[in-house]
Short mmCIF file of C-alpha atoms and ligand atoms in Angstrom, two decimals:
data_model
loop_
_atom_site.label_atom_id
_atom_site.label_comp_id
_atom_site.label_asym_id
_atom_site.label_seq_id
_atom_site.Cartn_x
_atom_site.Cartn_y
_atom_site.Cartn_z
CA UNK A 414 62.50 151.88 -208.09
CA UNK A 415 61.25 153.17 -204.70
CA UNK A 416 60.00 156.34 -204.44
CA UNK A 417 60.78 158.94 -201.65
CA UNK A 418 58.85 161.29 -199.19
CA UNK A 419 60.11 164.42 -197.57
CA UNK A 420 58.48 165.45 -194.57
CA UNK A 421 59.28 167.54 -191.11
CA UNK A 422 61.16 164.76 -188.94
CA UNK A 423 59.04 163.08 -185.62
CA UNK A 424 60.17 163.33 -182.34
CA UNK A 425 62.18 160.07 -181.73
CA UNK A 426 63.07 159.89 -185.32
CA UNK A 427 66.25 161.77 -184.85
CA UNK A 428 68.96 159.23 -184.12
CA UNK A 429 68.15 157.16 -187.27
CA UNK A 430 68.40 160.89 -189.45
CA UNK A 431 71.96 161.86 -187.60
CA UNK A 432 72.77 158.14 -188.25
CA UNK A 433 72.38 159.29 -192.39
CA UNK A 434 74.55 162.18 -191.78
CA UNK A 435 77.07 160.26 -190.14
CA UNK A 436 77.55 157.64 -192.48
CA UNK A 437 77.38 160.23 -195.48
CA UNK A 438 80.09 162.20 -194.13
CA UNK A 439 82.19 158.71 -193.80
CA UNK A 440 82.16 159.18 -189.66
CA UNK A 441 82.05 156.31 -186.98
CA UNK A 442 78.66 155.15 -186.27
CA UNK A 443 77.20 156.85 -183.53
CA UNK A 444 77.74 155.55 -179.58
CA UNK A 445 74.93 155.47 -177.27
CA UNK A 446 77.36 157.49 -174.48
CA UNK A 447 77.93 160.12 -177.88
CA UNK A 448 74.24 159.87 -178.51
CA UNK A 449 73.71 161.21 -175.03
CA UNK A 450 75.83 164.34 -175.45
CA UNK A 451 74.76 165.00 -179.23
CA UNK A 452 70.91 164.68 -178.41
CA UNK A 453 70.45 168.25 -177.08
CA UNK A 454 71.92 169.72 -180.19
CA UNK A 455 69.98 167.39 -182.28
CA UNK A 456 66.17 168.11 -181.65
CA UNK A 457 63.15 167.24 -184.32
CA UNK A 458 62.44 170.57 -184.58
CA UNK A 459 63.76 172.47 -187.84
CA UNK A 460 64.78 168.96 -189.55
CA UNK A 461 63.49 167.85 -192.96
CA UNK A 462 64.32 164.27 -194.07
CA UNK A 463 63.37 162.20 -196.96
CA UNK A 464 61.91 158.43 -195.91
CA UNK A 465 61.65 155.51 -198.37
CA UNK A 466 58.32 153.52 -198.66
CA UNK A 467 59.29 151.72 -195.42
CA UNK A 468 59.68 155.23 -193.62
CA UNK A 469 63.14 154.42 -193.29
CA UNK A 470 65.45 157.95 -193.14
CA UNK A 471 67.62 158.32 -196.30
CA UNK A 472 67.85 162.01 -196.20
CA UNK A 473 67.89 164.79 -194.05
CA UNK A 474 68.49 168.28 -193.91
CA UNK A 475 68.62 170.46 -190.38
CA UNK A 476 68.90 173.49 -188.95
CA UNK A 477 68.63 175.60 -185.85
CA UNK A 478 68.11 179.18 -185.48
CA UNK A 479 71.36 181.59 -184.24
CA UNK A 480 71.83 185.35 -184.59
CA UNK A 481 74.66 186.47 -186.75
CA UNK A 482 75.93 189.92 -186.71
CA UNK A 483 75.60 191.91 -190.36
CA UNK A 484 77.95 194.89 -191.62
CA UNK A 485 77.28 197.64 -189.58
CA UNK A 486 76.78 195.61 -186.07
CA UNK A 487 73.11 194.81 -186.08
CA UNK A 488 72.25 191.36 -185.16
CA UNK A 489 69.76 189.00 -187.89
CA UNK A 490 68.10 185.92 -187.16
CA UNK A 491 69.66 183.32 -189.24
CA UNK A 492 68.74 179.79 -189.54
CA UNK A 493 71.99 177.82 -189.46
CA UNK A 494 72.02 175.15 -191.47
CA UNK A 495 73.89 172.39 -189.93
CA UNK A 496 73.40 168.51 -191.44
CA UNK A 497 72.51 167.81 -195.05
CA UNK A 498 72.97 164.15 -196.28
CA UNK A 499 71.61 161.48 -198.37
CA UNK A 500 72.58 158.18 -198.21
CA UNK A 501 74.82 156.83 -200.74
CA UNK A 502 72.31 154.68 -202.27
CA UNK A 503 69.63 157.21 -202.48
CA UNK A 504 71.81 160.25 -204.01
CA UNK A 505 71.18 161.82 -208.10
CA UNK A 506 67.42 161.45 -207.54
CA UNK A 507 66.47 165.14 -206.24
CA UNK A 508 66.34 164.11 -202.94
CA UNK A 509 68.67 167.44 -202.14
CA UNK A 510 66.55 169.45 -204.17
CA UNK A 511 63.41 168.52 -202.47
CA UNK A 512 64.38 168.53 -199.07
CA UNK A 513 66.25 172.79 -199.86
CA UNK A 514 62.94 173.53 -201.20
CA UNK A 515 60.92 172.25 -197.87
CA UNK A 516 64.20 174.14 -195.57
CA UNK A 517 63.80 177.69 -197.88
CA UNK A 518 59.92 177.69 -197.70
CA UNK A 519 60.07 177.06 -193.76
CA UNK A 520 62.58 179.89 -193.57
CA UNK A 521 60.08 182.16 -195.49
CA UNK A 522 57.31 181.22 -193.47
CA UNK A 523 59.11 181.46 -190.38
CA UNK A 524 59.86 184.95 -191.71
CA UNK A 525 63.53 184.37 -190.65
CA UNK A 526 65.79 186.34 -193.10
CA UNK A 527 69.18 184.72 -193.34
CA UNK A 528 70.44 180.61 -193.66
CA UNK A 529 73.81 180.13 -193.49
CA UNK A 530 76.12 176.80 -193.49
CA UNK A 531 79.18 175.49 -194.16
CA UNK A 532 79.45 173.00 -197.66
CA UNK A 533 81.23 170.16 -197.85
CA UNK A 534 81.82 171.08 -201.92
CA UNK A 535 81.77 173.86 -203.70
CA UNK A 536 79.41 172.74 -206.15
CA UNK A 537 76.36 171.91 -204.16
CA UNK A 538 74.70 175.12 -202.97
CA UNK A 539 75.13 177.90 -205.67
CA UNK A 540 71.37 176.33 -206.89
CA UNK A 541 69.43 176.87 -204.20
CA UNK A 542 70.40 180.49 -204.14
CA UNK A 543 73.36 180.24 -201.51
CA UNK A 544 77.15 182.38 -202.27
CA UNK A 545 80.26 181.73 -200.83
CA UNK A 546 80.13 184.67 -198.08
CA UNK A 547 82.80 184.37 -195.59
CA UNK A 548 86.63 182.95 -195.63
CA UNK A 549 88.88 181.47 -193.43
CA UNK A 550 92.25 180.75 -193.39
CA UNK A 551 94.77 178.00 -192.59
CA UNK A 552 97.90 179.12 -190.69
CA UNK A 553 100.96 177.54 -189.16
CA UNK A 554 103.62 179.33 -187.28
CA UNK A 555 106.74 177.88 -187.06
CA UNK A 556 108.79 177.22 -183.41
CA UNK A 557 111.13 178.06 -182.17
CA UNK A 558 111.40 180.78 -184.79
CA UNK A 559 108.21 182.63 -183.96
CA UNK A 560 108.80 185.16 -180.56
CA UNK A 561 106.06 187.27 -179.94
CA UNK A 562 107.31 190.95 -179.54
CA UNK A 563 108.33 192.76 -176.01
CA UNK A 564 105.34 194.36 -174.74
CA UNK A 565 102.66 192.96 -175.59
CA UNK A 566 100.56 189.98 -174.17
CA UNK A 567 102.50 189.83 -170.69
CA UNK A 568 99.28 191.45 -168.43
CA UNK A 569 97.00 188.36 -168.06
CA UNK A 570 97.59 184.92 -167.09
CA UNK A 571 96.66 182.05 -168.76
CA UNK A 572 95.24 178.68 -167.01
CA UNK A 573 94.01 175.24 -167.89
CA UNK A 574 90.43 174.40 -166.69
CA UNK A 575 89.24 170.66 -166.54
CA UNK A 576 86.47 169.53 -169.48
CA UNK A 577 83.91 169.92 -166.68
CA UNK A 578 84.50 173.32 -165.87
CA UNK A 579 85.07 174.31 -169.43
CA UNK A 580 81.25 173.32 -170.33
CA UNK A 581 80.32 175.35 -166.70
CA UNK A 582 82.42 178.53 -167.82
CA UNK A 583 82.98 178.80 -171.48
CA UNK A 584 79.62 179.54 -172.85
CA UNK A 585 79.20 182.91 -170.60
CA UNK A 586 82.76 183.76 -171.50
CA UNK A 587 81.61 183.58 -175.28
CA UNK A 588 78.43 185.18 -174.93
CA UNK A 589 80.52 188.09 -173.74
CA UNK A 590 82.35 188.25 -176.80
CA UNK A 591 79.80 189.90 -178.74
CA UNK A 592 81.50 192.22 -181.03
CA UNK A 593 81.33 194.36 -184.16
CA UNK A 594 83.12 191.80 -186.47
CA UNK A 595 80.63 190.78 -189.61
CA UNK A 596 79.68 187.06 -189.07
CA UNK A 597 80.09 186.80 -185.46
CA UNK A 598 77.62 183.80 -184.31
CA UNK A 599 75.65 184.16 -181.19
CA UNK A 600 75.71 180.92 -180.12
CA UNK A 601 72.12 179.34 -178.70
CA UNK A 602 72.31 176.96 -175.52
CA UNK A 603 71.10 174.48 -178.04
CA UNK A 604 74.59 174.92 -180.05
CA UNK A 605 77.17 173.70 -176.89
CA UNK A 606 76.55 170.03 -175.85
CA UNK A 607 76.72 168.68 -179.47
CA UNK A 608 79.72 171.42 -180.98
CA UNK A 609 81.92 172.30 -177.53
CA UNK A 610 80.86 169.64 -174.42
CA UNK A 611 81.49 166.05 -176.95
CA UNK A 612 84.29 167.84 -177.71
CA UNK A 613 85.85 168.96 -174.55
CA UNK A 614 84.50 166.32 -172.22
CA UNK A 615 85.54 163.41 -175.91
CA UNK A 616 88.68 161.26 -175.96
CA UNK A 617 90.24 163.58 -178.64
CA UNK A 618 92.76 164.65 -175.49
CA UNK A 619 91.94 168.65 -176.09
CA UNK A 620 92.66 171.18 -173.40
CA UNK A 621 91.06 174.16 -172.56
CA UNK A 622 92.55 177.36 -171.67
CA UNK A 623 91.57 180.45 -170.14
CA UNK A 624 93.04 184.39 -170.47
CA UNK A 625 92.53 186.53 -167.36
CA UNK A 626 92.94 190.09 -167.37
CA UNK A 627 92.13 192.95 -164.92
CA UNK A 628 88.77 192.58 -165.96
CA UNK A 629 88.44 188.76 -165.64
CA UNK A 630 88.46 185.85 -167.93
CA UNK A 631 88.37 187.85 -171.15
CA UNK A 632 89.28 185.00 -173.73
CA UNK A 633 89.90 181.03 -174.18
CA UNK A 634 92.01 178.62 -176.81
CA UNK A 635 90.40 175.10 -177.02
CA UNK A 636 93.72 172.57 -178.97
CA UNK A 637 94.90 168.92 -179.03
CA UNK A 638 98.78 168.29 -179.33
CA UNK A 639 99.93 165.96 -182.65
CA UNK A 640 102.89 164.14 -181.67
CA UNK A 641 104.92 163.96 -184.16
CA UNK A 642 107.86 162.70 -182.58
CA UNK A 643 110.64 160.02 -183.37
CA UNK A 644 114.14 158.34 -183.19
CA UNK A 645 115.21 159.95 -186.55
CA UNK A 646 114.29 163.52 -186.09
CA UNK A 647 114.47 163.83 -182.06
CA UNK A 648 114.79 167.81 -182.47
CA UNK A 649 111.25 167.34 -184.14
CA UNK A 650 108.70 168.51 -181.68
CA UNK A 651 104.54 168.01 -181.67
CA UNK A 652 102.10 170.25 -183.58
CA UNK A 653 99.86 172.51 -181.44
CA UNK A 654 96.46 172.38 -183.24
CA UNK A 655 93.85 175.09 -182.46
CA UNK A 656 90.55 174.05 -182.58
CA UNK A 657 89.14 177.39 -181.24
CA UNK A 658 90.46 180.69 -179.98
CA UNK A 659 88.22 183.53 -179.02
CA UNK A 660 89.36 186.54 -176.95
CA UNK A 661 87.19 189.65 -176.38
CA UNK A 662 90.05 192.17 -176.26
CA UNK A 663 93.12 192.45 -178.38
CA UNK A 664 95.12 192.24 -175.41
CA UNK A 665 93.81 188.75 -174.20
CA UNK A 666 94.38 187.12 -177.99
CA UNK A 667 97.83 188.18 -177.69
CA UNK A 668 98.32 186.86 -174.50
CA UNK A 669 96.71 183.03 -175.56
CA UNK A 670 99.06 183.25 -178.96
CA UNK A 671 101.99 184.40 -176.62
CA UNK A 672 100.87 180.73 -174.34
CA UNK A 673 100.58 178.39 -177.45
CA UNK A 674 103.64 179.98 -178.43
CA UNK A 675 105.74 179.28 -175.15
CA UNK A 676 104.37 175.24 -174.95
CA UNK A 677 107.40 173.19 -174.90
CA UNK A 678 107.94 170.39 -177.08
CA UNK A 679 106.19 171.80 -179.99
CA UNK A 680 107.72 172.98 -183.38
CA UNK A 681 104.62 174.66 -184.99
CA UNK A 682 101.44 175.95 -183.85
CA UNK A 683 98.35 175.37 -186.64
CA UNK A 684 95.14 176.92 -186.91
CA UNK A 685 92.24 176.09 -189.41
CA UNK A 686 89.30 178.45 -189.57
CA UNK A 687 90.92 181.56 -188.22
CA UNK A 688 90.04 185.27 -189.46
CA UNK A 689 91.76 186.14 -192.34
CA UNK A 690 92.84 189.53 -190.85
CA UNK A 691 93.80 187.88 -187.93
CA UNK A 692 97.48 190.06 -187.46
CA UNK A 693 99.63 186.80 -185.96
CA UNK A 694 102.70 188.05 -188.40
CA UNK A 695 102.47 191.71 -186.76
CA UNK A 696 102.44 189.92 -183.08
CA UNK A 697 105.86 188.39 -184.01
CA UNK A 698 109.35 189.65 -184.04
CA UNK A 699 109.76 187.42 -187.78
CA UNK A 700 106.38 187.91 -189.72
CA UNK A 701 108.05 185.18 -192.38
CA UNK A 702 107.61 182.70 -188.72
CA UNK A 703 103.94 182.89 -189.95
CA UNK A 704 102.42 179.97 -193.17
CA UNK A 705 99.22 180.46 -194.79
CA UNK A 706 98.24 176.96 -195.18
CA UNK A 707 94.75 177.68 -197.16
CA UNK A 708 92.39 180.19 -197.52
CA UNK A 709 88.52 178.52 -197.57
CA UNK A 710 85.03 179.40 -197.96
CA UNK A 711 83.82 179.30 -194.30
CA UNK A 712 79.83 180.42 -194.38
CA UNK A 713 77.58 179.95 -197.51
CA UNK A 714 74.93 182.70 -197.20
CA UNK A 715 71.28 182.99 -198.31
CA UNK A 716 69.59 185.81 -198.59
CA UNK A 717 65.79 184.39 -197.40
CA UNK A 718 64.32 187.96 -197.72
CA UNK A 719 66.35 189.84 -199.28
CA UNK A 720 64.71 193.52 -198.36
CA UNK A 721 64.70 192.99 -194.65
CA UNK A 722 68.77 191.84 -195.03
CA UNK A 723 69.60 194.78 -197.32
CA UNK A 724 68.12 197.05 -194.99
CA UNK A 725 70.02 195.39 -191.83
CA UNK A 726 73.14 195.98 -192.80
CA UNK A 727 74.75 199.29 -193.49
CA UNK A 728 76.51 200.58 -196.42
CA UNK A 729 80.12 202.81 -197.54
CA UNK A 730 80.05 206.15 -198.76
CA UNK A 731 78.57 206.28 -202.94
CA UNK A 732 75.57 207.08 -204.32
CA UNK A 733 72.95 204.70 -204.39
CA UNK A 734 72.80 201.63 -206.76
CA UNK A 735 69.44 199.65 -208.56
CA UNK A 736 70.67 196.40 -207.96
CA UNK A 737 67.93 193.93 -210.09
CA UNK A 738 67.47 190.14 -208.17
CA UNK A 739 66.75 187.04 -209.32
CA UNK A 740 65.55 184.61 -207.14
CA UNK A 741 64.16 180.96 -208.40
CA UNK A 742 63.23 179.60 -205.65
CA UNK A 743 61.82 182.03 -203.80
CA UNK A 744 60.04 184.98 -206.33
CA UNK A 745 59.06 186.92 -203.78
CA UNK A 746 62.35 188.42 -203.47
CA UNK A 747 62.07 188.80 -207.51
CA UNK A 748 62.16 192.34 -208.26
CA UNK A 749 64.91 195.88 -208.16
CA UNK A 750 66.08 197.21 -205.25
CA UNK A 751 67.48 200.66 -204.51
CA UNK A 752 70.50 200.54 -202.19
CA UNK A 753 72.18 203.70 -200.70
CA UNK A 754 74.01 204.56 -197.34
CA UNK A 755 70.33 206.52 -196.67
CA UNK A 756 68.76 202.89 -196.75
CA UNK A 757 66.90 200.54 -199.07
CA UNK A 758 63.56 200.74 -200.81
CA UNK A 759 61.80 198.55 -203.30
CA UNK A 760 62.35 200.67 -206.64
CA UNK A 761 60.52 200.76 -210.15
CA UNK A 762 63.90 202.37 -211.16
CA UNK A 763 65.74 201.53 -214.04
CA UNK A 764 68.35 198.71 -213.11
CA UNK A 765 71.26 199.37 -213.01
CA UNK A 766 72.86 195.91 -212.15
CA UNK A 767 71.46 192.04 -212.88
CA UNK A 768 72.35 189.43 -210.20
CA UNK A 769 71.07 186.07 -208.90
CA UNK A 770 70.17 186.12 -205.50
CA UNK A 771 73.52 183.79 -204.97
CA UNK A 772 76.04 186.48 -205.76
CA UNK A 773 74.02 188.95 -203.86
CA UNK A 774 74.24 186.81 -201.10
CA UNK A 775 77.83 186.13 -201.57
CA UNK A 776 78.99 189.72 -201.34
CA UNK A 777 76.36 190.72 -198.59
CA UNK A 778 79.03 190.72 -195.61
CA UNK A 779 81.56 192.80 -197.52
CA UNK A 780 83.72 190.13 -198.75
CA UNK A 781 84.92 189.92 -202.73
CA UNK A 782 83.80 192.63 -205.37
CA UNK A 783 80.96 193.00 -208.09
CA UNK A 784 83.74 194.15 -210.29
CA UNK A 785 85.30 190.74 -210.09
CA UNK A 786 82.13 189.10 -210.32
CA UNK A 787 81.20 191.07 -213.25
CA UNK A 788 84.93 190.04 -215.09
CA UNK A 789 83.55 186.26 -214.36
CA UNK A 790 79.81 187.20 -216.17
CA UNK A 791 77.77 186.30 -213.53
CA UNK A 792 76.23 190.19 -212.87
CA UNK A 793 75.03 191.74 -215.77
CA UNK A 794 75.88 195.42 -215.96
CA UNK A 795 73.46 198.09 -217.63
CA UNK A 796 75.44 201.07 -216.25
CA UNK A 797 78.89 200.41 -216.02
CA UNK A 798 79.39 203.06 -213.45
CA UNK A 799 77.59 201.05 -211.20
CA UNK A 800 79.91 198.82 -210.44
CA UNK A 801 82.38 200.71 -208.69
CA UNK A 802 79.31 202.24 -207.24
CA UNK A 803 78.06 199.08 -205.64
CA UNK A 804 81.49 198.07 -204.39
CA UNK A 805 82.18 201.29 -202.72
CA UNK A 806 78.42 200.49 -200.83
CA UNK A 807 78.59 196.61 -199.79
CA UNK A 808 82.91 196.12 -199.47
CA UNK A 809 84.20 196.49 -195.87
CA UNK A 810 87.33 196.90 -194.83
CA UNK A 811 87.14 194.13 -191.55
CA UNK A 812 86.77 190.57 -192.50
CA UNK A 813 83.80 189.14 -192.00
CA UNK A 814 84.68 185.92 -190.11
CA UNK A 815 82.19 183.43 -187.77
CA UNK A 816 84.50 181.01 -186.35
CA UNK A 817 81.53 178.94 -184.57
CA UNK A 818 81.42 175.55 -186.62
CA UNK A 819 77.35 174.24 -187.35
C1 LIG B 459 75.61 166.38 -201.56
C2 LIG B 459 74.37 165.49 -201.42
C3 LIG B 459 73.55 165.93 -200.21
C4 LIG B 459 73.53 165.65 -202.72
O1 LIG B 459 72.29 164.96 -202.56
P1 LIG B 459 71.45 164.43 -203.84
O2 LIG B 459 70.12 163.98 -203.34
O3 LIG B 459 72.28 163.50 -204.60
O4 LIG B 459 71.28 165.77 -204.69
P2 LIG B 459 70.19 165.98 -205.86
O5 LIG B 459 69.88 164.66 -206.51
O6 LIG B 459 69.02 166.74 -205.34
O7 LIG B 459 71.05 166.88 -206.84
C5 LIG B 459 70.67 168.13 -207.30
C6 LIG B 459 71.67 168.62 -208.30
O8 LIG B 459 72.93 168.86 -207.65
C7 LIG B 459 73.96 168.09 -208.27
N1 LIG B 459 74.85 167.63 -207.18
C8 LIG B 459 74.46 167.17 -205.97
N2 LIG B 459 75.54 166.85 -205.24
C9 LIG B 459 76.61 167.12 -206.00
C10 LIG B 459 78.00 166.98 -205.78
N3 LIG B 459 78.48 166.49 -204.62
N4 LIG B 459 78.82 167.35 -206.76
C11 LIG B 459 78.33 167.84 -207.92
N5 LIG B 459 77.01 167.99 -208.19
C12 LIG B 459 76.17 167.62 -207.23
C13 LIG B 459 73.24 166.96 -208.94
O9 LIG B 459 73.98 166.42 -209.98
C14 LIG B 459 71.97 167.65 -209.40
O10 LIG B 459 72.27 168.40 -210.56
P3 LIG B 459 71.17 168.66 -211.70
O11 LIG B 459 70.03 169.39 -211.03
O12 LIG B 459 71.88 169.47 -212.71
O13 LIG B 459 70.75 167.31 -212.17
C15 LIG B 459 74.76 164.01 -201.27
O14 LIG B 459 75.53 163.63 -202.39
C16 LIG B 459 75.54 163.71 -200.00
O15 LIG B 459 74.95 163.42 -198.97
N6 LIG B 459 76.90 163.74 -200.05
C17 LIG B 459 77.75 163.40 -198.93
C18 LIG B 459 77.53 164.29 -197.71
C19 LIG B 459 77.67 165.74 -198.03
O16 LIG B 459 78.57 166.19 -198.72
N7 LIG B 459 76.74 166.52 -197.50
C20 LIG B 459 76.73 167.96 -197.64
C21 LIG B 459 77.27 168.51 -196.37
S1 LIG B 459 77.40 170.27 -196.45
#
């Protein structure tokens, strides 16, 4: 049997490791015209792959750096994590494995505290120390029985703007964005031309569309239309799907959910990937108008040092908690850590609660509870008054959402 090599990828060896991604994920080979857009987005730097004895690509792992925003508003440095495949003939053999451990010690190195990504399965990233962190949610809202209530969303004026001006406009209309909600991405110039140009400027037929209020542009909707049309149900109308929609003040989402609301033709407006306290029942004059359709893992978080994330973000109203982590892979961040709305130290304390570095991670931007973690037996608990403790510290009441696809 062949053997395998991982090693940092070459410059001009990325094609051939997108081409492994590609085919893993069961997409199209890649164009030479798509090529030419993804390129930018797809540089040798931050990519691991394994190579066969021929130095042929069979697996490959990437990642870019963004900053995401943590409980409490600050920003952290978090290396996104955003291809991991190995081709089908290659996979069972630690290839994975190999490649995570390469990604987690360049993260350490780099001293960059957070990775983040977005898993195919559920299965595959709980070993290498990542939790299920953020959710999303599925909606559809049913026309012509959603109306969005007098008042509200009438003040700005929406517009359509060509592909080319979209990639001119939208990134500094995002970049304005920057608000307070948990997992907000700040997205890098390196992000667009792969994620939001091939998309926009692609022959998926999506439209762009623009909010203006007093202030300005203050929000956009990116969607395709589904027609679902026929002969046999002629009242049937297409399906708006949202690919994006990002507004920077309540008053600008309304208005682009008031828009997709008024298109003609259309019997339901979907969304995939939107917040999950995103209030589209409350906009409407017949909440029941409103579907969930799923609620999803969106980000998969990993604490990379976990003392310089504790400390980032900021904590509820309890007393303090000895939280004990274990960490595999990296044993630096072995150890017991004192967390308390004054701050967090490194402790020789008694602890208080047992986790992996996995669960940690997955309640880190105030999502889920340690009590329900503890029900499941994956914390340990050596004070039981800890737990309620510990949830009153890390739960917060907003959703942590990111929305920006990697
Ligand atoms: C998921 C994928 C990257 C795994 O690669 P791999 O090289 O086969 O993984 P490894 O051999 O290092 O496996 C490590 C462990 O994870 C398990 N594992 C890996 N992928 C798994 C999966 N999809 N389902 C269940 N278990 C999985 C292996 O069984 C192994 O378990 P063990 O340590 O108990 O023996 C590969 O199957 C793949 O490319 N799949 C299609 C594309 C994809 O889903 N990519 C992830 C995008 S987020």
């Amino acid at each position: 049997m062949s053997e395998f090599h991982v090693r940092a990828v070459a410059e001009g060896e990325q094609r051939a490791c997108l081409e492994v991604l590609e085919q893993a994920l069961h997409a199209k080979p890649i164009s030479d015209e798509d090529w030419a857009k993804m390129a930018p987005s797809w540089p040798a730097a931050g990519k691991f792959a394994a190579f066969d004895d021929h130095d042929t690509p069979v697996g490959i792992s990437s990642s870019f750096d963004i900053e995401l925003t943590v409980p409490g508003g600050r920003k952290l440095v978090t290396a996104a994590v955003d291809g991991v495949a190995v081709r089908a003939d290659w996979t069972r053999r630690g290839i994975l494995t190999t490649m995570m451990s390469a990604q987690l010690e360049d993260f350490a190195a780099r001293g960059v505290p957070l990775a983040a990504l977005h898993a195919s399965e559920g299965v595959i990233y709980g070993r290498y120390g990542y939790g299920a962190a953020t959710f999303d949610r599925g909606v559809f809202v049913e026309r012509p029985r959603a109306q969005v209530r007098d008042g509200v969303g009438r003040d700005g004026v929406v517009r359509f703007v060509t592909p080319a001006e979209a990639v001119e406009r939208v990134p500094a209309l995002y970049n304005r964005f920057e608000g307070t909600r948990p997992g907000f991405a700040a997205r890098p110039a390196q992000w667009w031309p792969g994620f939001f140009d091939r998309l926009v400027t692609g022959d998926g037929g999506y439209r762009v569309a623009i909010h203006s209020g007093p202030d300005g542009d203050d929000g956009f909707v990116v969607y395709q239309t589904i027609d679902t049309r026929d002969r046999t149900a002629p009242e049937r109308g297409a399906i708006l799907e949202i690919r994006e929609l990002h507004a920077g003040t309540p008053e600008a989402w309304a208005g682009l959910w008031r828009f997709l609301l008024s298109v003609d033709l259309v019997s339901g407006v979907a969304g995939r990937g939107r917040p999950l306290d995103e209030p589209i029942a409350a906009l409407l004059t017949d909440p029941r108008a409103v579907n969930t359709t799923e609620i999803i893992d969106e980000l998969w978080v990993r604490l990379v040092d976990v003392l310089t994330a504790l400390r980032a973000r900021t904590y509820g109203t309890a007393e303090p908690v000895v939280l004990e982590v274990l960490d595999k892979q990296l044993p630096d961040n072995n150890g017991r850590y004192l967390v308390g709305p004054g701050g967090v130290e490194r402790t020789t304390a008694e602890a208080e609660l047992r986790l992996d570095v996995a669960e940690l991670a997955s309640l880190y931007f105030g999502q889920g509870f340690f009590r329900d973690l503890v029900v499941a037996g994956r914390i340990e608990v050596l004070d039981e008054g800890a737990v309620d403790r510990a949830d009153a510290l890390f739960h917060t009441a907003r959703a942590a959402w990111c929305g920006t696809f990697f």
